[in-house]
Amino acid sequence: MEMKEKETTMKMMMKQIREEPLDSLLSPARQQAMEILTQLSHTKPILNVRERVELVSTCVRSVFSLPSVQAMQEKDEAKAEVIQTLYHQTLDSLQKLLNALLIEDPTPAGLKSILEIIGLPIGQQRLASNGSRVSPLSPQPLGPWMNSGKAHERARAVNSNVSVLNHTLVTLPFFMSSGFPALGLLLGRLLLRIGDPDEEIGREALDGITILYTILDLQKRTKDKEEINKKELYENNKRFLGPYNPVSPCQNILRVIAEFGDFLGPQQVKDLLLAALEGLNDISEAQGKDSGEMMQLASEVTLSSVLEWYRHRALEVVPEILQGIYMQLSHIQEPRAREVALLPISFLASSFMTEVVVALLMCPLPLDSNGAEMWRQLILRKPSCDVRDLLDLLLTTLKEKPVTKKGRASIVPLAAASGLCELLSVNSCVGRVRRIYPQLLLALLIQVHYHIGLHLPSRVAPRKDAKDDTQLSVFVPVRWMVKVVKTLLLKMGCSYESAFLEEQGGWEFMGQAENHYRGVSLLARAMVNYSCQEACRILYLLIPLLERGDEKHKITGTAFFVELFHMEQVRRIPEEYSLGRMAEGLNHRDPIMKLLSIRGLVILARRSEKMAKVQALLPSMVKSLKNMDGALVVEAVHDLNTIFKGQGRKLDSSVYVEMLQILLPHFSDAREEVRVPCINVYGKVVQKLRVPRTQALKEQLTSTLLPLLLIMQEGNAKVGQVNSHRDNIFTFLSQSLEFAKNPQASLRKSSVIFIGSLVPCMENIMTEEKLDEVKATLELLRHDPEASVCIYAAQAQDHIMASCWRNSWPLPHGDSWVCDPSSTHRWSPSCESLPTSHQRRSWIMQALSSWKTSLKQ
């Protein structure tokens, strides 16, 4: 038969089978179609894998889904005998088809495909017309046919599996050098059926296991070149495994698992465990309570015995086992059944703790109820892993940076923190945590810093079944890490400290890049204020900790460390680790480290024995504020004020000059919370100055005059009337040109007014270069987005232009801005005699026009 003809015929028969009703057996059409398909299997070419899957799945579903024979007979009593006969013929036709397919492909792979298809989940048997898999139509949890809630479906599945096994034993056309295919899965499902409430199913399942054992035994003897009678070997194995015990089927299960030990490798142990989990799926009403309880008992006995005897073989498959448990838990709701499903975790952790923890770190985040329960199982049930070793392992993981060797973000530290959070919910674990509480706290705080702005792999995503109902709709890793810190604090009895941070906004600060150190400082300050017993241990731990790590590591550690200087125990620390380390920090490249070092020195200065040494470092402390952000300067100066008060008027004036130089640039800061404190502190520093004042100090004070004047006036037209300090006139001009670039419109306006009044006063001292700079600045400001700035810039240009004609200054050649109006207008060059409309209006209108144009762009 040609390929196309065979394919066409097969599709027609399968279409006919699909069209047969699944709730009744009224004609032999289904049976006849399968008989034709059986005949086709003997022809060439043989079916490919996709075709075999489609064929077997279609036929199995069509037959297994039929109601029980009794139900069909009750529905049509007149045809009861016909239905009985037709049913057995149909079932026999299916079995012949399966056997024929095995003969067509007499290989381990061929046998495996048939056994797996027979045992496929019910919903996965649904196929589209083109043979491709489609999603199940119903949302209920899926289970294999052998675990169906309907006894007649279980019976059909067991019968088909046993028949295929029996046919394999009789023919056995191949030697399975790699072991029996799908051994663990098939054995596990048959073991569960030994405990079936229907004794006939239990008895047949045990018979199937006997056949399976005989096949494996025969393969072993064939390898050793022994001549064996198959029937005799089967009878011997039947006696060896024992008769079916309907009163206590668990005895049969235990005996089978014990005797199959020689044939169970890592993969078989894994499959056997996962098959046993299938028996714990939620019980349907059709199964009934008794059936569900017996299934649960069979699963528990299977899991416990396999784990007790063979868990040492499961080392290499631990991740797969835990992944299977995680997936299966979604279909198990009954509390006792969930306890049984979680048994492998505690058993495996008692032998392979590291491997189990590594596997749990791969659970999706944030943890849902299933992932959380798996973590707690590590210490809730016996046998369990050593809690001390478990916590040490998590601590080691939390010390890792959340970045892989290839530079990619790593989820492992966040997963470890989540696992720790779940362990903390177990009361028996809290006492053990206290042993390494300081290390855990610092590791978590550093992880918070690392996770700020960190983008983790895509598998980290919001989950509908997330354990914490109050969590944010978008999962932000750093916030989750902060939550773990808070949980740790509360479990260690630090509720006052946690509440203090809540009030001060410390938890929010902790997760922000610019404020992280503030959040950490608040936490340390709270622990000192509330006399936390662990603060002293943290102090000693930080001494070596600050010697290593990157910048984020050091900032977090230092922020905590300096606040602990308030403690009396700091006296016991060698000075090189306290004052010496802070002095070194003044030269650090990171401004936050400089700020924290100043903070630390100020706290140390409160101790009389440290005051003199800290005061000696004051010049270095002030110098470290150069080029620092205004907000940090304000914070540092606030701390430094303590030392300035202690110094009185003894301090060298050069320190004051440097402090004034640092504060001055921040007078024009757009942030009022920076600008106002800097001006305020500047005034207080000036009040401390001694007489006579040095030339450097005088120059510094003079350079402050214009900025203060501009800030105070904010647009007053008289701001430019400066009659003294004519020697500093170029300094004033340069400063006003700088203020013309300020982001605050009021300061730009004041500087423009000042420039318009100052330049005419400069007469013969004005240089061509400076006049070009003035011109460029005013021309730019005529296009300012603020209307008032445009107007004042135009007025300043007008005023300066008139002064240039009057004073005959050296003007740049070819300058189109400044020209003699007498050449184009027949009026006097005198500024005072110019008509008002020509003095101002043209410039103002042009300025307003420029402003409007800029707004439209």
PDB file of C-alpha atoms in Angstrom, residues 85-208:
ATOM      1  CA  THR A  85     -20.720  -8.417  23.717  1.00  0.00           C
ATOM      2  CA  LEU A  86     -19.990  -5.267  21.720  1.00  0.00           C
ATOM      3  CA  TYR A  87     -18.061  -3.757  24.634  1.00  0.00           C
ATOM      4  CA  HIS A  88     -15.755  -6.778  25.017  1.00  0.00           C
ATOM      5  CA  GLN A  89     -15.199  -6.916  21.257  1.00  0.00           C
ATOM      6  CA  THR A  90     -14.349  -3.201  21.200  1.00  0.00           C
ATOM      7  CA  LEU A  91     -11.932  -3.538  24.110  1.00  0.00           C
ATOM      8  CA  ASP A  92     -10.356  -6.571  22.447  1.00  0.00           C
ATOM      9  CA  SER A  93      -9.958  -4.634  19.180  1.00  0.00           C
ATOM     10  CA  LEU A  94      -8.176  -1.821  21.010  1.00  0.00           C
ATOM     11  CA  GLN A  95      -5.806  -4.307  22.617  1.00  0.00           C
ATOM     12  CA  LYS A  96      -5.042  -5.986  19.299  1.00  0.00           C
ATOM     13  CA  LEU A  97      -4.297  -2.571  17.805  1.00  0.00           C
ATOM     14  CA  LEU A  98      -1.864  -1.729  20.617  1.00  0.00           C
ATOM     15  CA  ASN A  99      -0.125  -5.103  20.242  1.00  0.00           C
ATOM     16  CA  ALA A 100       0.099  -4.617  16.478  1.00  0.00           C
ATOM     17  CA  LEU A 101       1.702  -1.210  16.916  1.00  0.00           C
ATOM     18  CA  LEU A 102       4.268  -2.778  19.248  1.00  0.00           C
ATOM     19  CA  ILE A 103       5.066  -5.383  16.593  1.00  0.00           C
ATOM     20  CA  GLU A 104       5.335  -2.638  13.987  1.00  0.00           C
ATOM     21  CA  ASP A 105       7.987  -0.864  16.084  1.00  0.00           C
ATOM     22  CA  PRO A 106       9.552  -3.611  18.275  1.00  0.00           C
ATOM     23  CA  THR A 107      11.928  -1.272  20.115  1.00  0.00           C
ATOM     24  CA  PRO A 108      12.149   0.131  23.646  1.00  0.00           C
ATOM     25  CA  ALA A 109      11.124   3.521  22.229  1.00  0.00           C
ATOM     26  CA  GLY A 110       8.061   1.958  20.579  1.00  0.00           C
ATOM     27  CA  LEU A 111       7.011   0.283  23.836  1.00  0.00           C
ATOM     28  CA  LYS A 112       7.587   3.491  25.785  1.00  0.00           C
ATOM     29  CA  SER A 113       5.411   5.542  23.436  1.00  0.00           C
ATOM     30  CA  ILE A 114       2.467   3.145  23.832  1.00  0.00           C
ATOM     31  CA  LEU A 115       2.749   2.910  27.627  1.00  0.00           C
ATOM     32  CA  GLU A 116       3.073   6.677  28.009  1.00  0.00           C
ATOM     33  CA  ILE A 117       0.079   7.357  25.745  1.00  0.00           C
ATOM     34  CA  ILE A 118      -2.098   4.907  27.670  1.00  0.00           C
ATOM     35  CA  GLY A 119      -1.142   6.679  30.879  1.00  0.00           C
ATOM     36  CA  LEU A 120      -1.294  10.243  29.572  1.00  0.00           C
ATOM     37  CA  PRO A 121      -3.391  12.743  31.545  1.00  0.00           C
ATOM     38  CA  ILE A 122      -7.007  12.685  30.446  1.00  0.00           C
ATOM     39  CA  GLY A 123      -7.038  16.299  29.245  1.00  0.00           C
ATOM     40  CA  GLN A 124      -3.881  15.736  27.215  1.00  0.00           C
ATOM     41  CA  GLN A 125      -5.590  13.014  25.160  1.00  0.00           C
ATOM     42  CA  ARG A 126      -7.687  15.678  23.393  1.00  0.00           C
ATOM     43  CA  LEU A 127      -6.413  16.188  19.859  1.00  0.00           C
ATOM     44  CA  ALA A 128      -7.221  18.677  17.126  1.00  0.00           C
ATOM     45  CA  SER A 129      -8.352  17.462  13.754  1.00  0.00           C
ATOM     46  CA  ASN A 130      -4.839  17.876  12.415  1.00  0.00           C
ATOM     47  CA  GLY A 131      -3.399  15.710  15.179  1.00  0.00           C
ATOM     48  CA  SER A 132      -1.781  18.489  17.195  1.00  0.00           C
ATOM     49  CA  ARG A 133      -2.282  18.710  20.937  1.00  0.00           C
ATOM     50  CA  VAL A 134      -4.861  21.218  22.174  1.00  0.00           C
ATOM     51  CA  SER A 135      -5.548  22.601  25.604  1.00  0.00           C
ATOM     52  CA  PRO A 136      -7.960  20.650  27.829  1.00  0.00           C
ATOM     53  CA  LEU A 137     -11.514  21.854  27.631  1.00  0.00           C
ATOM     54  CA  SER A 138     -12.176  21.765  31.340  1.00  0.00           C
ATOM     55  CA  PRO A 139     -10.212  23.580  34.037  1.00  0.00           C
ATOM     56  CA  GLN A 140     -10.212  20.704  36.576  1.00  0.00           C
ATOM     57  CA  PRO A 141      -6.856  19.188  37.607  1.00  0.00           C
ATOM     58  CA  LEU A 142      -5.666  16.474  35.192  1.00  0.00           C
ATOM     59  CA  GLY A 143      -4.728  12.947  36.148  1.00  0.00           C
ATOM     60  CA  PRO A 144      -3.755   9.801  34.217  1.00  0.00           C
ATOM     61  CA  TRP A 145      -6.443   7.274  33.285  1.00  0.00           C
ATOM     62  CA  MET A 146      -5.190   4.924  35.987  1.00  0.00           C
ATOM     63  CA  ASN A 147      -5.881   7.587  38.611  1.00  0.00           C
ATOM     64  CA  SER A 148      -9.337   8.448  37.296  1.00  0.00           C
ATOM     65  CA  GLY A 149     -12.147   8.969  39.746  1.00  0.00           C
ATOM     66  CA  LYS A 150     -14.218   6.430  37.825  1.00  0.00           C
ATOM     67  CA  ALA A 151     -13.558   2.772  38.591  1.00  0.00           C
ATOM     68  CA  HIS A 152     -14.358   1.549  35.069  1.00  0.00           C
ATOM     69  CA  GLU A 153     -11.814   3.983  33.567  1.00  0.00           C
ATOM     70  CA  ARG A 154      -9.148   2.847  36.005  1.00  0.00           C
ATOM     71  CA  ALA A 155      -9.967  -0.794  35.228  1.00  0.00           C
ATOM     72  CA  ARG A 156      -9.636  -0.248  31.472  1.00  0.00           C
ATOM     73  CA  ALA A 157      -6.318   1.573  31.865  1.00  0.00           C
ATOM     74  CA  VAL A 158      -4.851  -1.123  34.137  1.00  0.00           C
ATOM     75  CA  ASN A 159      -6.098  -3.873  31.834  1.00  0.00           C
ATOM     76  CA  SER A 160      -4.537  -2.262  28.753  1.00  0.00           C
ATOM     77  CA  ASN A 161      -1.199  -1.701  30.477  1.00  0.00           C
ATOM     78  CA  VAL A 162      -1.097  -5.276  31.741  1.00  0.00           C
ATOM     79  CA  SER A 163      -2.030  -6.644  28.295  1.00  0.00           C
ATOM     80  CA  VAL A 164       0.770  -4.658  26.605  1.00  0.00           C
ATOM     81  CA  LEU A 165       3.224  -5.881  29.239  1.00  0.00           C
ATOM     82  CA  ASN A 166       2.075  -9.459  28.775  1.00  0.00           C
ATOM     83  CA  HIS A 167       2.452  -9.189  25.015  1.00  0.00           C
ATOM     84  CA  THR A 168       5.933  -7.747  25.526  1.00  0.00           C
ATOM     85  CA  LEU A 169       6.877 -10.683  27.770  1.00  0.00           C
ATOM     86  CA  VAL A 170       5.588 -13.264  25.303  1.00  0.00           C
ATOM     87  CA  THR A 171       7.244 -11.750  22.229  1.00  0.00           C
ATOM     88  CA  LEU A 172      10.151  -9.777  23.742  1.00  0.00           C
ATOM     89  CA  PRO A 173      11.810  -9.102  20.382  1.00  0.00           C
ATOM     90  CA  PHE A 174      14.505  -6.777  21.783  1.00  0.00           C
ATOM     91  CA  PHE A 175      17.080  -6.442  24.529  1.00  0.00           C
ATOM     92  CA  MET A 176      16.716  -3.259  26.618  1.00  0.00           C
ATOM     93  CA  SER A 177      20.320  -2.428  27.390  1.00  0.00           C
ATOM     94  CA  SER A 178      19.363   0.972  28.845  1.00  0.00           C
ATOM     95  CA  GLY A 179      16.678  -0.455  31.114  1.00  0.00           C
ATOM     96  CA  PHE A 180      12.944  -0.769  30.786  1.00  0.00           C
ATOM     97  CA  PRO A 181      11.438   2.452  29.341  1.00  0.00           C
ATOM     98  CA  ALA A 182       9.325   4.550  31.731  1.00  0.00           C
ATOM     99  CA  LEU A 183       9.853   1.941  34.448  1.00  0.00           C
ATOM    100  CA  GLY A 184       9.458   4.307  37.405  1.00  0.00           C
ATOM    101  CA  LEU A 185       6.301   5.941  36.022  1.00  0.00           C
ATOM    102  CA  LEU A 186       4.616   2.630  35.142  1.00  0.00           C
ATOM    103  CA  LEU A 187       5.595   0.950  38.403  1.00  0.00           C
ATOM    104  CA  GLY A 188       4.408   3.907  40.454  1.00  0.00           C
ATOM    105  CA  ARG A 189       0.996   3.999  38.816  1.00  0.00           C
ATOM    106  CA  LEU A 190       0.501   0.245  39.146  1.00  0.00           C
ATOM    107  CA  LEU A 191       1.547   0.413  42.809  1.00  0.00           C
ATOM    108  CA  LEU A 192      -1.170   2.965  43.515  1.00  0.00           C
ATOM    109  CA  ARG A 193      -3.722   0.676  41.881  1.00  0.00           C
ATOM    110  CA  ILE A 194      -2.781  -2.176  44.212  1.00  0.00           C
ATOM    111  CA  GLY A 195      -4.456  -0.049  46.882  1.00  0.00           C
ATOM    112  CA  ASP A 196      -7.555   0.500  44.722  1.00  0.00           C
ATOM    113  CA  PRO A 197     -10.889   0.030  46.560  1.00  0.00           C
ATOM    114  CA  ASP A 198     -11.924  -2.252  43.693  1.00  0.00           C
ATOM    115  CA  GLU A 199     -10.222  -5.564  44.484  1.00  0.00           C
ATOM    116  CA  GLU A 200     -10.270  -6.729  40.853  1.00  0.00           C
ATOM    117  CA  ILE A 201      -8.270  -3.661  39.837  1.00  0.00           C
ATOM    118  CA  GLY A 202      -5.839  -4.228  42.706  1.00  0.00           C
ATOM    119  CA  ARG A 203      -5.351  -7.879  41.820  1.00  0.00           C
ATOM    120  CA  GLU A 204      -4.748  -7.111  38.126  1.00  0.00           C
ATOM    121  CA  ALA A 205      -2.329  -4.300  38.988  1.00  0.00           C
ATOM    122  CA  LEU A 206      -0.242  -6.695  41.077  1.00  0.00           C
ATOM    123  CA  ASP A 207      -0.289  -9.179  38.209  1.00  0.00           C
ATOM    124  CA  GLY A 208       0.969  -6.447  35.870  1.00  0.00           C
TER     125      GLY A 208
END
